[in-house]
Tab-separated table of C-alpha atoms in Angstrom:
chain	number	residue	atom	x	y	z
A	101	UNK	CA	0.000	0.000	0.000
A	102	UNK	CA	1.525	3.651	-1.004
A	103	UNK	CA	1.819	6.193	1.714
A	104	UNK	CA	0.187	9.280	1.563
A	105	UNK	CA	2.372	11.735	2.437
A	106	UNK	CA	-0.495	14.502	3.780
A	107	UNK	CA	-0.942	15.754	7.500
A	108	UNK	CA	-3.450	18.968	8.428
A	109	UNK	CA	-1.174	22.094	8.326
A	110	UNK	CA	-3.842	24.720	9.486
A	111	UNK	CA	-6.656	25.192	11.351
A	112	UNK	CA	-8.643	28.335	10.591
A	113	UNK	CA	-10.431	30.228	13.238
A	114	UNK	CA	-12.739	33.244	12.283
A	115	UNK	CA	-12.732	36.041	14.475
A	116	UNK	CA	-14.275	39.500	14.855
A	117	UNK	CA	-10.830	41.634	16.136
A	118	UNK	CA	-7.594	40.160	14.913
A	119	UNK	CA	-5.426	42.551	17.279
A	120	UNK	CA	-7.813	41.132	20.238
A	121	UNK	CA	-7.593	37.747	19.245
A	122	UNK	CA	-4.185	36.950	18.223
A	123	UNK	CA	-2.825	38.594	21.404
A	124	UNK	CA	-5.065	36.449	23.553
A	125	UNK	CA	-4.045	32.804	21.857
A	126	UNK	CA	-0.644	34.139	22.346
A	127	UNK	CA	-1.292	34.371	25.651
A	128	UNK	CA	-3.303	31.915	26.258
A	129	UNK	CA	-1.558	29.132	24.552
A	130	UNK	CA	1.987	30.548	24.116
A	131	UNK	CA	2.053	30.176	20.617
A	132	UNK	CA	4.415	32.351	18.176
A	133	UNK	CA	2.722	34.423	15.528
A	134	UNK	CA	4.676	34.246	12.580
A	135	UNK	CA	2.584	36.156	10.294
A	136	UNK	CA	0.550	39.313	10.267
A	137	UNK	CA	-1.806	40.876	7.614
A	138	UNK	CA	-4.581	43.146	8.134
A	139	UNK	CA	-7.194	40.175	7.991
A	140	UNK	CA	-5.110	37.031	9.148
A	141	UNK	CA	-1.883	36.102	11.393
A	142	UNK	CA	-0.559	32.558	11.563
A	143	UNK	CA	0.098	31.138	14.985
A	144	UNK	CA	2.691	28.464	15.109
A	145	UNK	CA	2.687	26.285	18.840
A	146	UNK	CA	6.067	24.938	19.566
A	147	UNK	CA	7.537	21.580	17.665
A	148	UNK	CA	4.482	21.312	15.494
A	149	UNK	CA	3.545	21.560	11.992
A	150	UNK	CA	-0.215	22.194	12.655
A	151	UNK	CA	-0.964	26.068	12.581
A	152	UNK	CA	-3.319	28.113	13.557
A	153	UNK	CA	-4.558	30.569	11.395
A	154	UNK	CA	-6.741	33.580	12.828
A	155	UNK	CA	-9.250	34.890	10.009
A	156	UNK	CA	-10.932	38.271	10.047
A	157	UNK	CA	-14.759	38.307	9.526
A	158	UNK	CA	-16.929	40.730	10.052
A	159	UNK	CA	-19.782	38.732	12.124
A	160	UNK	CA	-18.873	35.910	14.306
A	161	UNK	CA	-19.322	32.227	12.516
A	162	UNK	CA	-19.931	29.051	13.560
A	163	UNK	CA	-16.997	26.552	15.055
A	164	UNK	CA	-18.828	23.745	15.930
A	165	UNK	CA	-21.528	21.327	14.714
A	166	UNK	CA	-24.681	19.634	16.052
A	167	UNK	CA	-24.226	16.215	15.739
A	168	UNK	CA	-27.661	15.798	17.025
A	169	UNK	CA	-26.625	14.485	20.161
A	170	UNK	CA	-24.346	17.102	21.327
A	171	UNK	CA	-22.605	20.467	19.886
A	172	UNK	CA	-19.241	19.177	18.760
A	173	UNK	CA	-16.035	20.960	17.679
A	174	UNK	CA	-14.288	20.898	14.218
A	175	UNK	CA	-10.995	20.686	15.737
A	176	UNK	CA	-9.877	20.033	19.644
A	177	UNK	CA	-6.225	21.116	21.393
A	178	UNK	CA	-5.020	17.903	23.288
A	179	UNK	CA	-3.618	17.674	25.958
A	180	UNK	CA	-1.595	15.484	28.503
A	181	UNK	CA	-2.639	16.556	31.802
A	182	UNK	CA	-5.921	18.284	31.509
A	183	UNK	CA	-5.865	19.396	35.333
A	184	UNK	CA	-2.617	21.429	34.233
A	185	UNK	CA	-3.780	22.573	31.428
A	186	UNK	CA	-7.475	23.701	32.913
A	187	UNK	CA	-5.170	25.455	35.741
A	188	UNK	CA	-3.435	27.362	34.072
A	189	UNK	CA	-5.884	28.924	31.245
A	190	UNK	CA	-7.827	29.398	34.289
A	191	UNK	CA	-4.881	31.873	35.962
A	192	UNK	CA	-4.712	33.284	32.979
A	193	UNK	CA	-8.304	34.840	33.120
A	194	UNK	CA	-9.941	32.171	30.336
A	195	UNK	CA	-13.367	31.707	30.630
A	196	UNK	CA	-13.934	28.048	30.973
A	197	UNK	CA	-16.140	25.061	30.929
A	198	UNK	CA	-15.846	22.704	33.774
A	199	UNK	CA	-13.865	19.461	32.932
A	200	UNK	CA	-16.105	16.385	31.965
A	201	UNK	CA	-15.009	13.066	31.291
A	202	UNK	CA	-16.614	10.433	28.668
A	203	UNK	CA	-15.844	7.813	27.133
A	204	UNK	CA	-12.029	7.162	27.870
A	205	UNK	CA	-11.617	11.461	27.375
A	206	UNK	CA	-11.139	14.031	29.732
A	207	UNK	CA	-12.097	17.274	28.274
A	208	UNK	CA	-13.265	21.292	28.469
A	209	UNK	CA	-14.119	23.758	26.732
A	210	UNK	CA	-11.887	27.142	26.806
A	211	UNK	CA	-13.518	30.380	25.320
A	212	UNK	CA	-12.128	33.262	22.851
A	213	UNK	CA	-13.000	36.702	22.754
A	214	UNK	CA	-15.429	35.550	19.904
A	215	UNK	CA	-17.073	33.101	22.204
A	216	UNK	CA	-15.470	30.474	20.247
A	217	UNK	CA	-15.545	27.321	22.128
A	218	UNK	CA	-12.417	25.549	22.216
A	219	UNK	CA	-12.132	21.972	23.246
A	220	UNK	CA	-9.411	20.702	25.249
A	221	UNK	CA	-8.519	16.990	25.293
A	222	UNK	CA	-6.715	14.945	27.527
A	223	UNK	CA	-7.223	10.908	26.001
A	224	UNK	CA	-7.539	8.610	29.713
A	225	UNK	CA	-8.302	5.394	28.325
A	226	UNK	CA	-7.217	2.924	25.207
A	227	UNK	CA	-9.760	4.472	22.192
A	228	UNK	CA	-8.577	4.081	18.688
A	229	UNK	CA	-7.109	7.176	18.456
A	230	UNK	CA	-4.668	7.106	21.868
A	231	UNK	CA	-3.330	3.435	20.496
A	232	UNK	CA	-2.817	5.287	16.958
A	233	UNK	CA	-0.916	7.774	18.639
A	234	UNK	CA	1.256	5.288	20.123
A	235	UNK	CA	1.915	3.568	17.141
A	236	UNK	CA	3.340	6.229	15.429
A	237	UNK	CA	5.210	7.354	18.390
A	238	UNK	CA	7.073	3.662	18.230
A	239	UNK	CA	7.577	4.399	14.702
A	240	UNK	CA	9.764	7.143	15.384
């Protein structure tokens, strides 16, 4: 079988103030912005080749979906120690969900100046996607 060399390089957020927003998933997430134009800047996190692109629109637009049994992102930040992570967005003056837990996830919901709900994911238990993970990371 031929590899498919592919692998998502951006994930595009709309927001309402670009100035506003960029400085507050700077600060939130300490990512690097490494581009700026009047109606986008590219946010790079550390050692990854996912970015983050910030997209000026003029009203806010929808992030999320209704999958009819629940609202459910179109992307998620993971992360591997959710307490941490919920800790110190929260010091940071985020507005937050509280932390729930389903199905082998640990998870919450973090808030931009947009409203945006952003999901935060800690994987606790064996799903598909935390023994994929692992797989590649033997790979390596």
């Amino acid at each position: 079988m031929e590899k498919i060399v592919a692998f998502v390089s951006g994930i595009f957020i709309p927001v309402t103030d670009i100035g506003r927003s960029s400085e507050w998933y700077i600060r939130m997430f300490g990512v690097e912005a490494i581009e700026r134009t009047d109606y986008r800047v590219g946010l790079a996190f550390p050692n990854s080749q996912t970015l983050v692109l910030l997209w000026k629109v003029e009203k806010p637009q929808p992030v999320q979906f209704d999958s009819g049994k629940a609202m459910m992102p179109y992307y998620n930040f993971t992360s591997y120690d959710i307490n941490l992570s919920y800790e110190q967005l929260k010091a940071k003056g985020a507005k937050l969900s509280e932390i729930h837990e389903e199905d082998g996830y640990r998870f919450f919901e973090a808030f931009d100046p947009d409203e945006n709900p952003l999901s935060v994911v800690e994987e606790t238990g064996q799903t598909p996607y935390f023994t994929h993970k692992e797989n590649l990371r033997k790979q390596r």
